[in-house]
Short mmCIF file of C-alpha atoms in Angstrom, two decimals:
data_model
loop_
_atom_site.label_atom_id
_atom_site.label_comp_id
_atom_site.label_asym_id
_atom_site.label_seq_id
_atom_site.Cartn_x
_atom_site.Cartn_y
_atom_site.Cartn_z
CA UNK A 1 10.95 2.38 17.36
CA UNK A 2 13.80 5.40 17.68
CA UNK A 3 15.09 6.36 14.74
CA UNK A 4 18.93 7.54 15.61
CA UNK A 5 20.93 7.89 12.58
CA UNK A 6 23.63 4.85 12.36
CA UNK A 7 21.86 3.28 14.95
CA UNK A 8 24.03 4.84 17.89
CA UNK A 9 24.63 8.31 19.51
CA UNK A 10 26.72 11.07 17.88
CA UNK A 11 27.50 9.80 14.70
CA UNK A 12 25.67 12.51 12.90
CA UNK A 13 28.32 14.90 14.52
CA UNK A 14 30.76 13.19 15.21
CA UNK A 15 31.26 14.07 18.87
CA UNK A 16 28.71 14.77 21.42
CA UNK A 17 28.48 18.87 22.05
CA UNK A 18 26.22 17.58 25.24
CA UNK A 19 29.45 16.83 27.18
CA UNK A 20 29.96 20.79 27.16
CA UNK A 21 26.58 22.46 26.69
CA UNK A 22 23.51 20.68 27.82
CA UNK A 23 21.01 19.97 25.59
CA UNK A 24 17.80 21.49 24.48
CA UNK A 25 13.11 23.55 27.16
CA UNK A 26 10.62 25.72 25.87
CA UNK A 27 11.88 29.62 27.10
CA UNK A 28 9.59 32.63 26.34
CA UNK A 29 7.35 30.13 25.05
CA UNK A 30 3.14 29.22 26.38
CA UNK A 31 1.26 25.73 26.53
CA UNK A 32 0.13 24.50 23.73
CA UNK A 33 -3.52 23.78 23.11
CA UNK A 34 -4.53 20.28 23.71
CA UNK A 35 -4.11 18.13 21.04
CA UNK A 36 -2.83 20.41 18.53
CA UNK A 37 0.58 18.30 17.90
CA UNK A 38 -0.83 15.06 17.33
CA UNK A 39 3.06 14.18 16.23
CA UNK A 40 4.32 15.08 19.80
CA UNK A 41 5.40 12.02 21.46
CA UNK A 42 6.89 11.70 25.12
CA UNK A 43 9.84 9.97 26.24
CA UNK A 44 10.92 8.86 29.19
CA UNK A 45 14.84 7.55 29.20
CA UNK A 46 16.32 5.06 32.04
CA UNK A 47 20.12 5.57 32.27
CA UNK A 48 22.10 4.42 35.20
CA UNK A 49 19.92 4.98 37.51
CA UNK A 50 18.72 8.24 36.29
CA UNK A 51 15.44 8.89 34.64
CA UNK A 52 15.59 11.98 31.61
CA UNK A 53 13.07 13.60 29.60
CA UNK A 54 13.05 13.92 26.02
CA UNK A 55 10.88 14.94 22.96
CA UNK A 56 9.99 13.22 19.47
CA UNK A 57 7.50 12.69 16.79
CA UNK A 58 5.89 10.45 15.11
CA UNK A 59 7.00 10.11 11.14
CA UNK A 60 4.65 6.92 10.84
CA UNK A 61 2.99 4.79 12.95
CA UNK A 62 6.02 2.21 13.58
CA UNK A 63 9.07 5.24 13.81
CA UNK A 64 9.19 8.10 16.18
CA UNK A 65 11.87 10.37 15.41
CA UNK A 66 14.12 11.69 17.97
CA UNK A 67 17.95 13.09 18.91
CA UNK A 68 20.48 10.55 18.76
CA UNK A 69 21.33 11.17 22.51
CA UNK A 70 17.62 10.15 23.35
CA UNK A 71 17.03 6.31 24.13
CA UNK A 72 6.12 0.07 20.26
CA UNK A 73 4.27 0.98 17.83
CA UNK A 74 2.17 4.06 18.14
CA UNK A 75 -1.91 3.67 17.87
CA UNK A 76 -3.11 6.34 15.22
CA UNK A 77 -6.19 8.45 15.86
CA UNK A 78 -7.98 11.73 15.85
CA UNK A 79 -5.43 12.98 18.53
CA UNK A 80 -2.06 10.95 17.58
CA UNK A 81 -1.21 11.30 14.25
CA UNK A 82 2.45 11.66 11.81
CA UNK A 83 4.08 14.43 10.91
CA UNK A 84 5.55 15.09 7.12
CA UNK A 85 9.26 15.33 6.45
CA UNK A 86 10.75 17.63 4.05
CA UNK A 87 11.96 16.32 0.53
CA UNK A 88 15.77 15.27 0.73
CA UNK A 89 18.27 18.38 0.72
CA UNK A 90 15.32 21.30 1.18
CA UNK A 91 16.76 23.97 4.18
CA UNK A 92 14.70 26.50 4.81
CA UNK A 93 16.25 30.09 4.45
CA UNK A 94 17.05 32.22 7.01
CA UNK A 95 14.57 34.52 8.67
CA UNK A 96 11.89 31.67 8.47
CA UNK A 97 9.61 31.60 11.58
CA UNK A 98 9.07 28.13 12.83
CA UNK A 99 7.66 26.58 16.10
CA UNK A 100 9.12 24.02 18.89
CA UNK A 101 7.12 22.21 21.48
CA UNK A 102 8.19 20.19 24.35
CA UNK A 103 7.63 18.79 28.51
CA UNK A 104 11.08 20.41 29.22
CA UNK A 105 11.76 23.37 31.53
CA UNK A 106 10.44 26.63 30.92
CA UNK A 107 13.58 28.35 32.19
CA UNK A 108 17.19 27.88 32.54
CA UNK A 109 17.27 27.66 36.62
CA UNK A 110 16.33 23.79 34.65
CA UNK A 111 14.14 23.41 38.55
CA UNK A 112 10.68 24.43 36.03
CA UNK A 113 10.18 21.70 33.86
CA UNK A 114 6.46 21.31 32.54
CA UNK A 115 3.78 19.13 32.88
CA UNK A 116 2.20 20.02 29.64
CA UNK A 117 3.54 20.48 26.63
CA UNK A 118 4.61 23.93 25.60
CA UNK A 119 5.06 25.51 22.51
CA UNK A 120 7.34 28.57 20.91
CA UNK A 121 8.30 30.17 18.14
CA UNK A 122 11.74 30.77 16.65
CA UNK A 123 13.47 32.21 13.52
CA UNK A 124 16.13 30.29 11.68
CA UNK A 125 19.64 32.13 11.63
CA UNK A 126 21.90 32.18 9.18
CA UNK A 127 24.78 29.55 9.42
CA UNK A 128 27.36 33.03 10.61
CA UNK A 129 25.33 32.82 13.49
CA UNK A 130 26.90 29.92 15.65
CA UNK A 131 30.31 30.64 14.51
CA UNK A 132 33.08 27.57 14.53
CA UNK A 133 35.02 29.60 16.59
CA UNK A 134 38.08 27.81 18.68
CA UNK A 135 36.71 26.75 22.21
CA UNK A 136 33.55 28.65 21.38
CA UNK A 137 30.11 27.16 22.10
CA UNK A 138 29.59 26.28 18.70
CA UNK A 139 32.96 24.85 17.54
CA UNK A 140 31.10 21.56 16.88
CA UNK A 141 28.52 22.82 14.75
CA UNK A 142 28.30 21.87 11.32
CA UNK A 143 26.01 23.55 8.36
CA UNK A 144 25.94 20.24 6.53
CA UNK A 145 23.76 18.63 9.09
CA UNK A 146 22.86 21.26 11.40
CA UNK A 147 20.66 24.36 11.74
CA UNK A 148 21.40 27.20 14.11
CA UNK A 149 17.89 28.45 15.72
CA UNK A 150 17.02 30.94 17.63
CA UNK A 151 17.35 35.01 17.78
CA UNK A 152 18.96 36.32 20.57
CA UNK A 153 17.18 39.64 20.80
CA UNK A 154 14.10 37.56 21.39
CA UNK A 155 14.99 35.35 23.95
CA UNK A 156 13.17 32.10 23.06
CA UNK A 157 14.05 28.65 23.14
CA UNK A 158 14.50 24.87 23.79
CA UNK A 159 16.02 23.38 26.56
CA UNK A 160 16.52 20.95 28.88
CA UNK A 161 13.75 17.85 28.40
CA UNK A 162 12.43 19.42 24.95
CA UNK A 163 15.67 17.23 23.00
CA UNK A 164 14.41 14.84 20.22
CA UNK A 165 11.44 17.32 19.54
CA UNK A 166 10.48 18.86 15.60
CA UNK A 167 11.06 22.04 14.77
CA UNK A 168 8.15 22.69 12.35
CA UNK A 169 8.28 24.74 9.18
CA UNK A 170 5.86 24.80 7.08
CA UNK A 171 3.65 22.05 8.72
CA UNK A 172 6.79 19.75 8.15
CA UNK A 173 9.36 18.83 10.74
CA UNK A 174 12.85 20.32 9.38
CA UNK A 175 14.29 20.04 12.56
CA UNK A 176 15.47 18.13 16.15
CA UNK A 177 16.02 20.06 19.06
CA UNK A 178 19.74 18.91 19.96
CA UNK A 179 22.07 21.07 21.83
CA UNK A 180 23.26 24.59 22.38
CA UNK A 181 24.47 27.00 25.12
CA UNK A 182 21.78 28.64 27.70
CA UNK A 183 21.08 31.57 24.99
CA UNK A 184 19.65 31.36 21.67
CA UNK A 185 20.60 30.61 18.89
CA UNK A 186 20.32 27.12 19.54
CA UNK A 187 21.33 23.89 17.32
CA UNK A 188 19.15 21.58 15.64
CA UNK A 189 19.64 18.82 13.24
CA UNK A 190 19.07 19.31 9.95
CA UNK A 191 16.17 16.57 8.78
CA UNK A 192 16.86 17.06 5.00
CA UNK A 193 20.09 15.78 5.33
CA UNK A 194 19.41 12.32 6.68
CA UNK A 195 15.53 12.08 4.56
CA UNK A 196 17.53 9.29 2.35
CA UNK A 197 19.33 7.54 5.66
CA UNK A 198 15.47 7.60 7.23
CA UNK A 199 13.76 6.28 4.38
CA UNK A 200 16.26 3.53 4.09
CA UNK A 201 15.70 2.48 7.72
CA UNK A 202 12.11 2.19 7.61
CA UNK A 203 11.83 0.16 4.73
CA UNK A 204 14.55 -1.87 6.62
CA UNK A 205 12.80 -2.46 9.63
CA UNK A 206 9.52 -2.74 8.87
CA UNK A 207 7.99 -6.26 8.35
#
């Protein structure tokens, strides 16, 4: 199962950013050793006739987590395996160096996308920088539920194909690659905020 918070696309914002920036591959970023993300799950989307790629992970065996845009129960074992959450409300501070991994492209010509998965790391930015400027790129983001990712200066990234997939602090995911402009910083929903909304659906769905 997809877990998409209220059960449909963009109602964690509010309005979808992807109709003006497209959403998140791995830039300045190398393949990841096999089987090192047993949470890493691949998704292939149907959607009038067109087939995307996105990213998720596994938070048990019955719930993959992924970005609301993204559209069976997954067989545990040495190589897939779950991922831990953080505790409800926990945001990791700026300057923090996490990782991102995903099948997207590995540059923004978005003609590279990979056939293994690839993996990068990026520092959390302060809130100040994706400014909710006035017909700026980041005019829909929103601290409350988002992160901004991503330094500039270093040129590394998601992209296109890598959306739905963890950002990992701490051996926990704190974050889903979602949208941003073709530079870092990027934007990524903020897991903390929803722990309580995610907890509630799983005990609600499951048998």
């Amino acid at each position: 199962m997809t877990l998409t918070p209220h059960g449909e696309p963009w109602t964690a914002f509010g309005v979808s950013p992807l109709l003006l920036l497209g959403p998140g591959e791995i830039i300045g970023g190398q393949e990841a050793p096999p089987h090192s993300r047993p949470y890493m799950a691949y998704l292939e989307i149907q959607h009038k006739g067109k087939m995307s790629i996105c990213g998720g992970f596994l938070v048990s065996k019955n719930f993959v987590l992924t970005a609301a845009h993204c559209k069976g129960e997954a067989k545990l074992n040495r190589w897939v395996d779950t991922i831990a959450l953080p505790c409800a409300g926990k945001r990791v501070k700026p300057g923090a160096v996490c990782s991102v991994a995903g099948w997207g492209d590995t540059s923004t010509d978005r003609k590279s996308s990979s056939a293994r998965l690839q993996e990068v790391d990026v520092v959390v930015m302060p809130d100040a920088a994706c400014p909710r400027k006035p017909n700026g790129p980041y005019r829909f983001y929103d601290a409350s539920t988002m992160m901004c990712v991503g330094d500039p200066k270093m040129g590394k990234d998601s992209w296109e194909g890598d959306s739905g997939g963890p950002l990992v602090c701490g051996k926990r995911a704190h974050g889903i690659v979602s949208w941003g402009p073709p530079t870092p910083p990027g934007v990524y929903t903020r897991v903390s905020t929803f722990i309580p909304w995610i907890q509630a659906t799983m005990r609600r769905l499951l048998p």
